[in-house]
Short mmCIF file of C-alpha atoms in Angstrom, two decimals:
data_model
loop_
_atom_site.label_atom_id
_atom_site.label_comp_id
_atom_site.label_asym_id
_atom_site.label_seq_id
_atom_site.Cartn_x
_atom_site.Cartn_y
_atom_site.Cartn_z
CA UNK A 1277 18.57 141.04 152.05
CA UNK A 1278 14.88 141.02 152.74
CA UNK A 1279 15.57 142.88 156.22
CA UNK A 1280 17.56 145.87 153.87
CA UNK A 1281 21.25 144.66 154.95
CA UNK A 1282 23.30 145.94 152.21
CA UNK A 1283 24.88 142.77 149.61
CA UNK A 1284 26.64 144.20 146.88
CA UNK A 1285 26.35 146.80 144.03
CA UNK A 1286 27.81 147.14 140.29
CA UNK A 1287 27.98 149.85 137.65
CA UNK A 1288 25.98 149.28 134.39
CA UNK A 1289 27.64 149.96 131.32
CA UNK A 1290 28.19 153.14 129.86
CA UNK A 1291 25.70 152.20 126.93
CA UNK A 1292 22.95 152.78 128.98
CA UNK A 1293 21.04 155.73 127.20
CA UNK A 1294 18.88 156.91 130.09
CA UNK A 1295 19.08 154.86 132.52
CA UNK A 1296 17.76 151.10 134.20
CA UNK A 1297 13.87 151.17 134.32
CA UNK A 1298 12.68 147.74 135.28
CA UNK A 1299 14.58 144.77 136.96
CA UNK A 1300 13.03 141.37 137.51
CA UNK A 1301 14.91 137.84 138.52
CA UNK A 1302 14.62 134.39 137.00
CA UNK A 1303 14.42 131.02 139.31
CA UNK A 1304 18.17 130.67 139.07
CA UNK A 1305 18.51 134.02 140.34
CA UNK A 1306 19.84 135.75 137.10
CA UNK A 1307 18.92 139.75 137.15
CA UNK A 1308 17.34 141.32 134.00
CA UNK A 1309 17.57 145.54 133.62
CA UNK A 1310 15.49 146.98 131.30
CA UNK A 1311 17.47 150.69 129.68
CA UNK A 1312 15.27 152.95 128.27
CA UNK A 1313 17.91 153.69 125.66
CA UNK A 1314 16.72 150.01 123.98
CA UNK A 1315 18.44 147.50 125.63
CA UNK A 1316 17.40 144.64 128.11
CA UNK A 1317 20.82 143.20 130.12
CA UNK A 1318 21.22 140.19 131.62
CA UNK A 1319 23.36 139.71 134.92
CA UNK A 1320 24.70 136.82 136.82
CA UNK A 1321 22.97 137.52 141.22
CA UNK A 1322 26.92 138.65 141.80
CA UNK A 1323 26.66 141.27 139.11
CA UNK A 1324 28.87 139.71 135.75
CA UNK A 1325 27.05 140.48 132.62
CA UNK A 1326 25.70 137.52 130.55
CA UNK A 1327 23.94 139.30 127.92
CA UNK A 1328 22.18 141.88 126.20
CA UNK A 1329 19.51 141.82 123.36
CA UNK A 1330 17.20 143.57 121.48
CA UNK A 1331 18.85 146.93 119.81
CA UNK A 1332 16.38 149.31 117.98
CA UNK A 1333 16.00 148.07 114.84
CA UNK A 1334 13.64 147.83 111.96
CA UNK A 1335 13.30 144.08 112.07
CA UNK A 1336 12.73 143.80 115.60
CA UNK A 1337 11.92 147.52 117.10
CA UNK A 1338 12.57 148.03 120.85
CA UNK A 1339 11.40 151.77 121.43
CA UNK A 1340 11.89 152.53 125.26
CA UNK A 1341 11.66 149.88 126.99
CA UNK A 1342 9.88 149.69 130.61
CA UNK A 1343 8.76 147.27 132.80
CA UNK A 1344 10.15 143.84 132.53
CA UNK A 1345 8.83 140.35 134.10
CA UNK A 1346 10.00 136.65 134.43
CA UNK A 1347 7.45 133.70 134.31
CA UNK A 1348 9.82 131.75 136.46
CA UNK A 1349 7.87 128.29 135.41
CA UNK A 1350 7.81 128.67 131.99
CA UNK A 1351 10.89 130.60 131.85
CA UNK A 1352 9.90 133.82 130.15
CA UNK A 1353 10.71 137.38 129.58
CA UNK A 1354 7.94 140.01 129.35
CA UNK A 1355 9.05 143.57 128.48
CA UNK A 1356 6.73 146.74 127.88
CA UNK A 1357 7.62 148.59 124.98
CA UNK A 1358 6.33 152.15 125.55
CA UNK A 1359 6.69 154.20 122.29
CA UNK A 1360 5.76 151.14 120.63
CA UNK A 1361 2.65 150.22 122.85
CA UNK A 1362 2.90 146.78 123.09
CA UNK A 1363 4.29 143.58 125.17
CA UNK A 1364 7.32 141.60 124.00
CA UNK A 1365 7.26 138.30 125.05
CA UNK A 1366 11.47 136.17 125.10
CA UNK A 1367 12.90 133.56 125.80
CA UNK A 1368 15.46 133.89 128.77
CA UNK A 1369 18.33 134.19 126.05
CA UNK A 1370 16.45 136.81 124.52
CA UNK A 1371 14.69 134.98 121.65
CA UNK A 1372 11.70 136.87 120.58
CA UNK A 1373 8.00 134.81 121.23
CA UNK A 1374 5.47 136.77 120.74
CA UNK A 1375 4.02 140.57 121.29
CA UNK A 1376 0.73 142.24 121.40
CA UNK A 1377 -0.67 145.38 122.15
CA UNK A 1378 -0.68 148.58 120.21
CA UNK A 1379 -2.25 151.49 120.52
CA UNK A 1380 -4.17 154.00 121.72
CA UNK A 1381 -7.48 152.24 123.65
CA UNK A 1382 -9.62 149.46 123.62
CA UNK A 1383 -9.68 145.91 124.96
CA UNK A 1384 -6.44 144.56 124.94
CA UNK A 1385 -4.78 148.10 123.38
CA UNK A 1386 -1.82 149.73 125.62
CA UNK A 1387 -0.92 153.66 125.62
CA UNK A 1388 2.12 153.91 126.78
CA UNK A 1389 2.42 151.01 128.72
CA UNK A 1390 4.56 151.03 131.73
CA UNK A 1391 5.07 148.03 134.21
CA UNK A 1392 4.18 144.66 134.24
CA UNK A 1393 3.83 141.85 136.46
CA UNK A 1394 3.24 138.23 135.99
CA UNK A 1395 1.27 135.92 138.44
CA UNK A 1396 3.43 132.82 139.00
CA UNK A 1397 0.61 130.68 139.79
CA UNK A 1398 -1.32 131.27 136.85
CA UNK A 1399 0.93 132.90 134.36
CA UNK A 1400 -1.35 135.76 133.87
CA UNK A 1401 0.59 138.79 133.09
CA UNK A 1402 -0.70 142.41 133.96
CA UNK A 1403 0.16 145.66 132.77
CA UNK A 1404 0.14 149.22 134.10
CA UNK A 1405 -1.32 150.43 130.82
CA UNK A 1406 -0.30 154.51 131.87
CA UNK A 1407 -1.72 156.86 129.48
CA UNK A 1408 -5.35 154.82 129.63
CA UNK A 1409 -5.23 154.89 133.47
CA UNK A 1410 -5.95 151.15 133.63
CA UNK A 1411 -4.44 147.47 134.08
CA UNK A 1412 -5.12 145.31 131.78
CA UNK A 1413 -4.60 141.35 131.94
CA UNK A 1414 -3.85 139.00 129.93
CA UNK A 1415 -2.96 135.60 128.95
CA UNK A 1416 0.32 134.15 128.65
CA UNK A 1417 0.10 134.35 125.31
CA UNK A 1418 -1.61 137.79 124.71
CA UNK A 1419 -4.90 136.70 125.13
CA UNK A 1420 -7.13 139.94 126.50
CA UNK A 1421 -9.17 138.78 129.90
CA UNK A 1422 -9.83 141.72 131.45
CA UNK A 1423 -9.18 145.44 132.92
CA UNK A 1424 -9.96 148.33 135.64
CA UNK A 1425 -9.49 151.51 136.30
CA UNK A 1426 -10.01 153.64 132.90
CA UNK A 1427 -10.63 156.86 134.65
CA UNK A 1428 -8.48 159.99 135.66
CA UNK A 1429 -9.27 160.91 139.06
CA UNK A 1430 -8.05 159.88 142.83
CA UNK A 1431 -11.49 157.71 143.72
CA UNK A 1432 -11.11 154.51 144.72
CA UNK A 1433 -9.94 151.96 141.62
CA UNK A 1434 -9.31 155.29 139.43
CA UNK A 1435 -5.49 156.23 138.85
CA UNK A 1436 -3.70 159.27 138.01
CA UNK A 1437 -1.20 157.12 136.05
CA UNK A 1438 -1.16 153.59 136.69
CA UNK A 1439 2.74 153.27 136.54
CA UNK A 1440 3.72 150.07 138.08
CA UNK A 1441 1.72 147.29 139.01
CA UNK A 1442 2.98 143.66 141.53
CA UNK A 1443 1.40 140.92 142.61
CA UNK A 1444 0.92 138.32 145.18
CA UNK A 1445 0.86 135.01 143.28
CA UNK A 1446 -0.72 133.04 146.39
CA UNK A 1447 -3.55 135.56 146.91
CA UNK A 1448 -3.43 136.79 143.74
CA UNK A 1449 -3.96 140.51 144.72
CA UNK A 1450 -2.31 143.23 142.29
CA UNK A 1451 -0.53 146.15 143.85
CA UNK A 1452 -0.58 149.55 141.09
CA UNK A 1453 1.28 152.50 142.19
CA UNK A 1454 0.46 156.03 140.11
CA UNK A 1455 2.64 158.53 138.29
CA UNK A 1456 1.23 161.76 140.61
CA UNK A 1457 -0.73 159.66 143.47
CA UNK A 1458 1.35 158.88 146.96
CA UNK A 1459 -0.43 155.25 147.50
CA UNK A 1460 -0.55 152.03 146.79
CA UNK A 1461 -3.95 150.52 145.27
CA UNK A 1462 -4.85 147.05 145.97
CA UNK A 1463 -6.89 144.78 143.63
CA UNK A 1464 -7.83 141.20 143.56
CA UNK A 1465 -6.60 139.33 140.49
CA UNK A 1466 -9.64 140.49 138.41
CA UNK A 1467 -9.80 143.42 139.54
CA UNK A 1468 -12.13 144.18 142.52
CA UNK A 1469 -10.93 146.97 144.44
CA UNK A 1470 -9.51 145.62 148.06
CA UNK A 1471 -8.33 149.12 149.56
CA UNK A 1472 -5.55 151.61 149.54
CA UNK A 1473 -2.43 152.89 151.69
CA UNK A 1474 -0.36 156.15 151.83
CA UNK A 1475 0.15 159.94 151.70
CA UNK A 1476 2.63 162.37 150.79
CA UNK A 1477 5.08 163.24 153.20
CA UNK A 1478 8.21 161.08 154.83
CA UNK A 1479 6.98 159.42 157.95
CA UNK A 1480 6.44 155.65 157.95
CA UNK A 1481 3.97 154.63 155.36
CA UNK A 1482 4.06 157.94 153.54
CA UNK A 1483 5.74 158.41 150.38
CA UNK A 1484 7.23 161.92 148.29
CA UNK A 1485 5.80 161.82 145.54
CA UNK A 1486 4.45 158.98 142.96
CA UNK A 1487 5.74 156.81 140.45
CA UNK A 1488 7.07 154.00 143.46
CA UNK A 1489 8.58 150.84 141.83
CA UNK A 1490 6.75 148.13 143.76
CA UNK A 1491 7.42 143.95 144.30
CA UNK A 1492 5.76 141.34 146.41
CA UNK A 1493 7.70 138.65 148.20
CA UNK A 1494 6.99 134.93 148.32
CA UNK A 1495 5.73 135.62 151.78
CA UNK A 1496 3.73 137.96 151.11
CA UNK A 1497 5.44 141.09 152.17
CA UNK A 1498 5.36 144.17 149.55
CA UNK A 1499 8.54 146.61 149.02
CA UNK A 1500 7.96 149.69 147.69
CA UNK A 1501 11.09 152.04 146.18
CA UNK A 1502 9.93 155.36 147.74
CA UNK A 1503 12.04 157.02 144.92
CA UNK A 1504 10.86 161.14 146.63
CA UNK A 1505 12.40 159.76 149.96
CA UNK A 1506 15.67 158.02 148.71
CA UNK A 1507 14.26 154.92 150.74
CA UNK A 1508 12.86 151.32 150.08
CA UNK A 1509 9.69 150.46 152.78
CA UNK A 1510 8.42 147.29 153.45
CA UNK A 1511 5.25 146.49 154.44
CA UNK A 1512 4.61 143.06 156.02
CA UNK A 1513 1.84 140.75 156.46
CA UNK A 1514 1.93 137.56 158.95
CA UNK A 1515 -0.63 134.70 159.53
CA UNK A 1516 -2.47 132.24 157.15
CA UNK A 1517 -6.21 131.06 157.45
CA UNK A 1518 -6.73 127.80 160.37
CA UNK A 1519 -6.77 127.38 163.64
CA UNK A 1520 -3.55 126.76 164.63
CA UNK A 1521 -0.84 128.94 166.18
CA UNK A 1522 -0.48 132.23 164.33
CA UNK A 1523 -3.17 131.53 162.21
CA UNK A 1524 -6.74 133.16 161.54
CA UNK A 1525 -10.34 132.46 160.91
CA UNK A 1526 -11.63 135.63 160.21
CA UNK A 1527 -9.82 137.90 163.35
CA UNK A 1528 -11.93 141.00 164.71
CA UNK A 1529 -10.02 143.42 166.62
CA UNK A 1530 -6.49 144.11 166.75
CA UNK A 1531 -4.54 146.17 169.41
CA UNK A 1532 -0.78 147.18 170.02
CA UNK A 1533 1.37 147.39 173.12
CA UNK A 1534 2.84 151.25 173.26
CA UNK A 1535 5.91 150.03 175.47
CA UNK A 1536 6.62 146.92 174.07
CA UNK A 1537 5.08 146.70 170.30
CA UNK A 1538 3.68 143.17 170.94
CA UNK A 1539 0.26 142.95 169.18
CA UNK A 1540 -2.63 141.29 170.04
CA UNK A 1541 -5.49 139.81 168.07
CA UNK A 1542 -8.85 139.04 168.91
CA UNK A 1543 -10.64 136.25 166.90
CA UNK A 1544 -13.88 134.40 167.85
CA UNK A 1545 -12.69 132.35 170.89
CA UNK A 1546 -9.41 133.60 171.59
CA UNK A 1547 -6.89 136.60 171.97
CA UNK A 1548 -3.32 135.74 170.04
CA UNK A 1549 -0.25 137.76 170.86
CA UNK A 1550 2.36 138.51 168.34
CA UNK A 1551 5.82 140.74 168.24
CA UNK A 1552 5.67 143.67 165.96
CA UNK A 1553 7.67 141.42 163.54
CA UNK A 1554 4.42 139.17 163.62
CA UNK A 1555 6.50 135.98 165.56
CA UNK A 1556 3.80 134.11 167.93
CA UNK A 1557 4.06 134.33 171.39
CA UNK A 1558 1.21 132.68 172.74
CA UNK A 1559 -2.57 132.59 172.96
CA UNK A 1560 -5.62 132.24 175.42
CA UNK A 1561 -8.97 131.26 175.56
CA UNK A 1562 -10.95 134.64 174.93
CA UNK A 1563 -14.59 135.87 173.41
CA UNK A 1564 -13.51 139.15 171.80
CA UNK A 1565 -15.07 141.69 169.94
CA UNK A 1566 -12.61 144.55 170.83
CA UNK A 1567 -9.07 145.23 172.32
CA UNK A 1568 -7.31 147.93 173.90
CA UNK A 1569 -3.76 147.79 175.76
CA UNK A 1570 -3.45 150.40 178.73
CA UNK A 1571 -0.18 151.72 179.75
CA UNK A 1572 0.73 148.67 182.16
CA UNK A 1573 0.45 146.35 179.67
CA UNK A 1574 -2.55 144.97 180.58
CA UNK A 1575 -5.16 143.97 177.94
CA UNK A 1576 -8.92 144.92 177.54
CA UNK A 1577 -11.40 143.04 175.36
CA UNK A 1578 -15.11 143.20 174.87
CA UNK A 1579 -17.42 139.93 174.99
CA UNK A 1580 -19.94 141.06 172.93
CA UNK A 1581 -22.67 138.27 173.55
CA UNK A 1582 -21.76 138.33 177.17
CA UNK A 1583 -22.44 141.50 177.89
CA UNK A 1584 -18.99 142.01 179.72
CA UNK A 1585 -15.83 143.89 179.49
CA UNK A 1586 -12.74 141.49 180.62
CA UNK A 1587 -9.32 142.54 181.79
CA UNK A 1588 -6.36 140.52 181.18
CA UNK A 1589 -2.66 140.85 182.27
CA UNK A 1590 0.18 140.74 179.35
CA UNK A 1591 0.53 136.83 179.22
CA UNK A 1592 -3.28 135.65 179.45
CA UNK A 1593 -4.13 135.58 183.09
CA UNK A 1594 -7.66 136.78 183.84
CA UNK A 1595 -7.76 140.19 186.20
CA UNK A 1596 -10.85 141.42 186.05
CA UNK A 1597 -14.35 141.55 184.29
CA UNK A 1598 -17.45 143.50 184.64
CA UNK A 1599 -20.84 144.02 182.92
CA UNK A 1600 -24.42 142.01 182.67
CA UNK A 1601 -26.62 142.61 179.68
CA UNK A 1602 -28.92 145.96 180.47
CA UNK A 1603 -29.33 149.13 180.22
CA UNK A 1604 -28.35 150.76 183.29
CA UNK A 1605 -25.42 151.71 184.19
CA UNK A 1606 -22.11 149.41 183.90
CA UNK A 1607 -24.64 147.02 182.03
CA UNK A 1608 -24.32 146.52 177.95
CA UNK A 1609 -26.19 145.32 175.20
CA UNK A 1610 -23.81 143.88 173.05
CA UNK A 1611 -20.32 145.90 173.45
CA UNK A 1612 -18.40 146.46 170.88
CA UNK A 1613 -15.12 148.64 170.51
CA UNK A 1614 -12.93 149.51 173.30
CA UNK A 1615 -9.89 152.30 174.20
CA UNK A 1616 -7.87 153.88 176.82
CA UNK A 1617 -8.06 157.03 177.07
CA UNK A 1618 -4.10 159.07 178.41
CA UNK A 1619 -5.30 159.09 181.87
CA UNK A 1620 -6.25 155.13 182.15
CA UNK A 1621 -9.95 155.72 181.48
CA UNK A 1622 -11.60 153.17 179.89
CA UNK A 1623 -14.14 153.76 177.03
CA UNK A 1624 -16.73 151.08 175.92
CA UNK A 1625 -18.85 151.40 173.10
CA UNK A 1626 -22.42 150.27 174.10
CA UNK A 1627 -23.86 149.26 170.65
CA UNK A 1628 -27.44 148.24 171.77
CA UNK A 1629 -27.91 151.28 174.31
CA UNK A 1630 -26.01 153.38 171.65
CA UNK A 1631 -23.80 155.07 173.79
CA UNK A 1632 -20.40 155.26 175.03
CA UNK A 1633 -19.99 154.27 178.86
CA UNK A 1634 -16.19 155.43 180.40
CA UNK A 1635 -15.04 153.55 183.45
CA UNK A 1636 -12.26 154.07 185.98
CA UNK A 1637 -8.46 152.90 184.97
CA UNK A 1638 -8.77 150.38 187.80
CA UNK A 1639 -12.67 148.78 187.57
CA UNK A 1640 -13.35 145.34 189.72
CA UNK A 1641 -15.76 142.65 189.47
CA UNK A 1642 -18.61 144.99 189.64
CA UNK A 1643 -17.72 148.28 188.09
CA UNK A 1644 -19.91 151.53 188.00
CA UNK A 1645 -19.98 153.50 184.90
CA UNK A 1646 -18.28 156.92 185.79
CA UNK A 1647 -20.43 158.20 183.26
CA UNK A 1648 -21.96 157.37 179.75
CA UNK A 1649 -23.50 159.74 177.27
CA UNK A 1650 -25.24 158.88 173.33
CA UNK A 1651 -28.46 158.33 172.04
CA UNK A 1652 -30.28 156.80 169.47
CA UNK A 1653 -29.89 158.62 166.50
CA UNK A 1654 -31.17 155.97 163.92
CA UNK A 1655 -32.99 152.37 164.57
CA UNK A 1656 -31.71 150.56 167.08
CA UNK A 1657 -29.66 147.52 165.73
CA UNK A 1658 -31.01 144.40 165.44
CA UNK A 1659 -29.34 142.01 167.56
CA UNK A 1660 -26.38 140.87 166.04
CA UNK A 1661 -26.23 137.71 163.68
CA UNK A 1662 -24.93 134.48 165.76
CA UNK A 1663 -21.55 133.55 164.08
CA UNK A 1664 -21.81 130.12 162.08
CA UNK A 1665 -19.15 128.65 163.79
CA UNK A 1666 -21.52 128.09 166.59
CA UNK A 1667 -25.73 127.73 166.61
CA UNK A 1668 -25.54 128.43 170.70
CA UNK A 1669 -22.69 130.91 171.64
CA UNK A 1670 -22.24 131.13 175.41
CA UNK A 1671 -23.21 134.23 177.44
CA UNK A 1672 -21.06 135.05 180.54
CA UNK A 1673 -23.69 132.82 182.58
CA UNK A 1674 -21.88 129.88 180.81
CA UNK A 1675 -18.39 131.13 181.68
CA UNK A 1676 -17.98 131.63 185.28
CA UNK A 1677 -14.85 128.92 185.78
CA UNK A 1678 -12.59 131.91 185.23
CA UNK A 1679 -12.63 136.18 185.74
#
């Protein structure tokens, strides 16, 4: 299931040359397995073999085949064909369409091309295209549109092996994993690069080795076969863009519970809390610029344009809040970030004083600065820009009905 609960299993036949490469589903649910030995199979969801097609032959060569998609609207197969370098394109009875491709470089030329993915909203199919170190796209019908990567190396948008490539058809963004790299890349659908995750080793999040079969959910969430660690991970995402509950318009600081995992996030004018699973719990009225969680639960956020550090207990309720705009001490000029330090101390960064001011775990309505240290080291910031959501934010002058 999509939380790992084990369903069933089944043995492939003994045909199978060297082994199942790619899988991908249909919209009825129907499995297709790629073999490297030259064979694509066809399997009912409980595991009862419905077909097989394309044997090596002259007429119609299949020369290791890889990766393997389903357009689930138009009701295609893609496969990679590796030794061949090209894309075969069939019918979900295994019909050959179409192919393109071959080799070794240019636009719309595969080298050894690996694993594919196809975009269900727009039917744009892309392919980890290994021995270039690129994915290409293209068109549902072959048509080149585009590529990135190209270069050896571990930089951002370079691969050591693009090997198998996913993607979010609501976003659009395309997940690559690499032969020898222990990340995941992420792109948007033409290519810009978005950022990266991972490292070797076998915590959570880390992966042994490279060459990670990789698949994106309807929701969103992305699964990763961490083949070096004999594991599957899944990493989730929650939370759509609008203003209602569990939603976003462009969230600023994020912070986690230690005890309980709950997770709080700051946007414009309020704080939303969240379990680690990324189920709302509730919300409250809150200017936030950054958020910290001590060990009691309690919550600490930043008002940056109000000059003021609040303090908040688990479910909302205002405990405390201290700071005017100034320089001296206890005073800010627009903080920023926030964190607790292991004995309770609280740390503020002071953007506009450029410094970092520490405060006692327990500060009241009018807190001293135990101590603050910094300097300018470059031009002071300009004051920041006024959000567009409003001409007139309020300072805390305008905000005195609650702590």
């Amino acid at each position: 299931t999509a939380t790992g609960t084990y369903v069933t299993q089944w043995t492939l036949p003994a045909s199978i040359f060297y082994g199942a490469d790619g899988v991908a589903i249909d919209a009825a649910g129907a499995l297709y397995v790629t073999d490297t030995g030259n064979q694509v199979y066809k399997y009912s969801p409980t595991g009862t073999l419905l077909g097989q097609w394309a044997t090596h032959t002259l007429s119609d060569p299949f020369s290791h085949p890889r990766g393997i998609a389903v357009d689930r609207t138009s009701g295609h197969v893609y496969v990679t064909n590796s030794d061949r370098n090209w894309v075969q394109k069939f019918t979900l009875a295994g019909a050959n369409v179409t192919q393109w491709g071959t080799g070794p470089n240019g636009d719309g030329r595969l080298d050894s091309p690996s694993g594919l993915a196809v975009n269900q909203s727009s039917g744009d199919v892309y392919v980890a295209d290994l021995s270039n170190n690129r994915v290409q796209r293209f068109s549902s019908t072959g048509n080149y549109l585009g590529q990135w990567g190209g270069t050896y190396g571990t930089g951002d948008g370079q691969f050591q092996w693009a090997e198998h490539v996913a993607v979010n058809s609501t976003s659009g963004d395309v997940y690559v994993t690499e032969q020898f790299a222990a990340r995941i890349q992420r792109f948007s659908s033409t290519g810009a690069y978005l950022g990266q995750w991972g490292s070797f080793g076998s915590g959570d999040g880390q992966f042994n080795g490279g060459s990670n079969g990789i698949a994106v959910d309807t929701a969103g969430n992305v699964y990763v076969a961490d083949r070096g660690n004999d594991r599957v991970q899944k990493f989730g995402q929650w939370g759509t863009t609008g203003s209602g509950a569990g939603q976003f318009q462009s969230p600023e600081a994020i912070a986690v519970d230690a005890l309980t995992g709950n997770v709080y996030v700051a946007e414009w004018n309020r704080v939303q809390k969240f379990t680690s699973a990324g189920t709302y719990i509730t919300q409250w009225q809150a200017r936030s610029s950054g958020l910290a969680v001590d060990s009691a639960g309690s919550l600490f956020a930043t008002d940056t344009f109000g000059a003021r550090v609040r303090k908040f207990s688990p479910t909302g309720t205002p405990l405390a809040r201290w700071g005017t705009y100034g320089s001296g001490n206890g005073q800010f000029q627009y903080p920023q970030g926030v964190a607790v330090g292991p004995s309770g101390n609280l740390y503020v960064a002071d953007q506009g004083n450029n410094r970092i001011q520490r405060f006692a775990p327990t500060p009241g309505l009018a807190a001293q600065s135990e101590r603050s240290w910094g300097e300018q080291g470059h031009p002071a910031p300009p004051k920041p820009e006024t959000p567009t959501r409003s001409a007139n934010p309020p300072d805390s002058r305008h905000d005195e009905t609650d702590l």
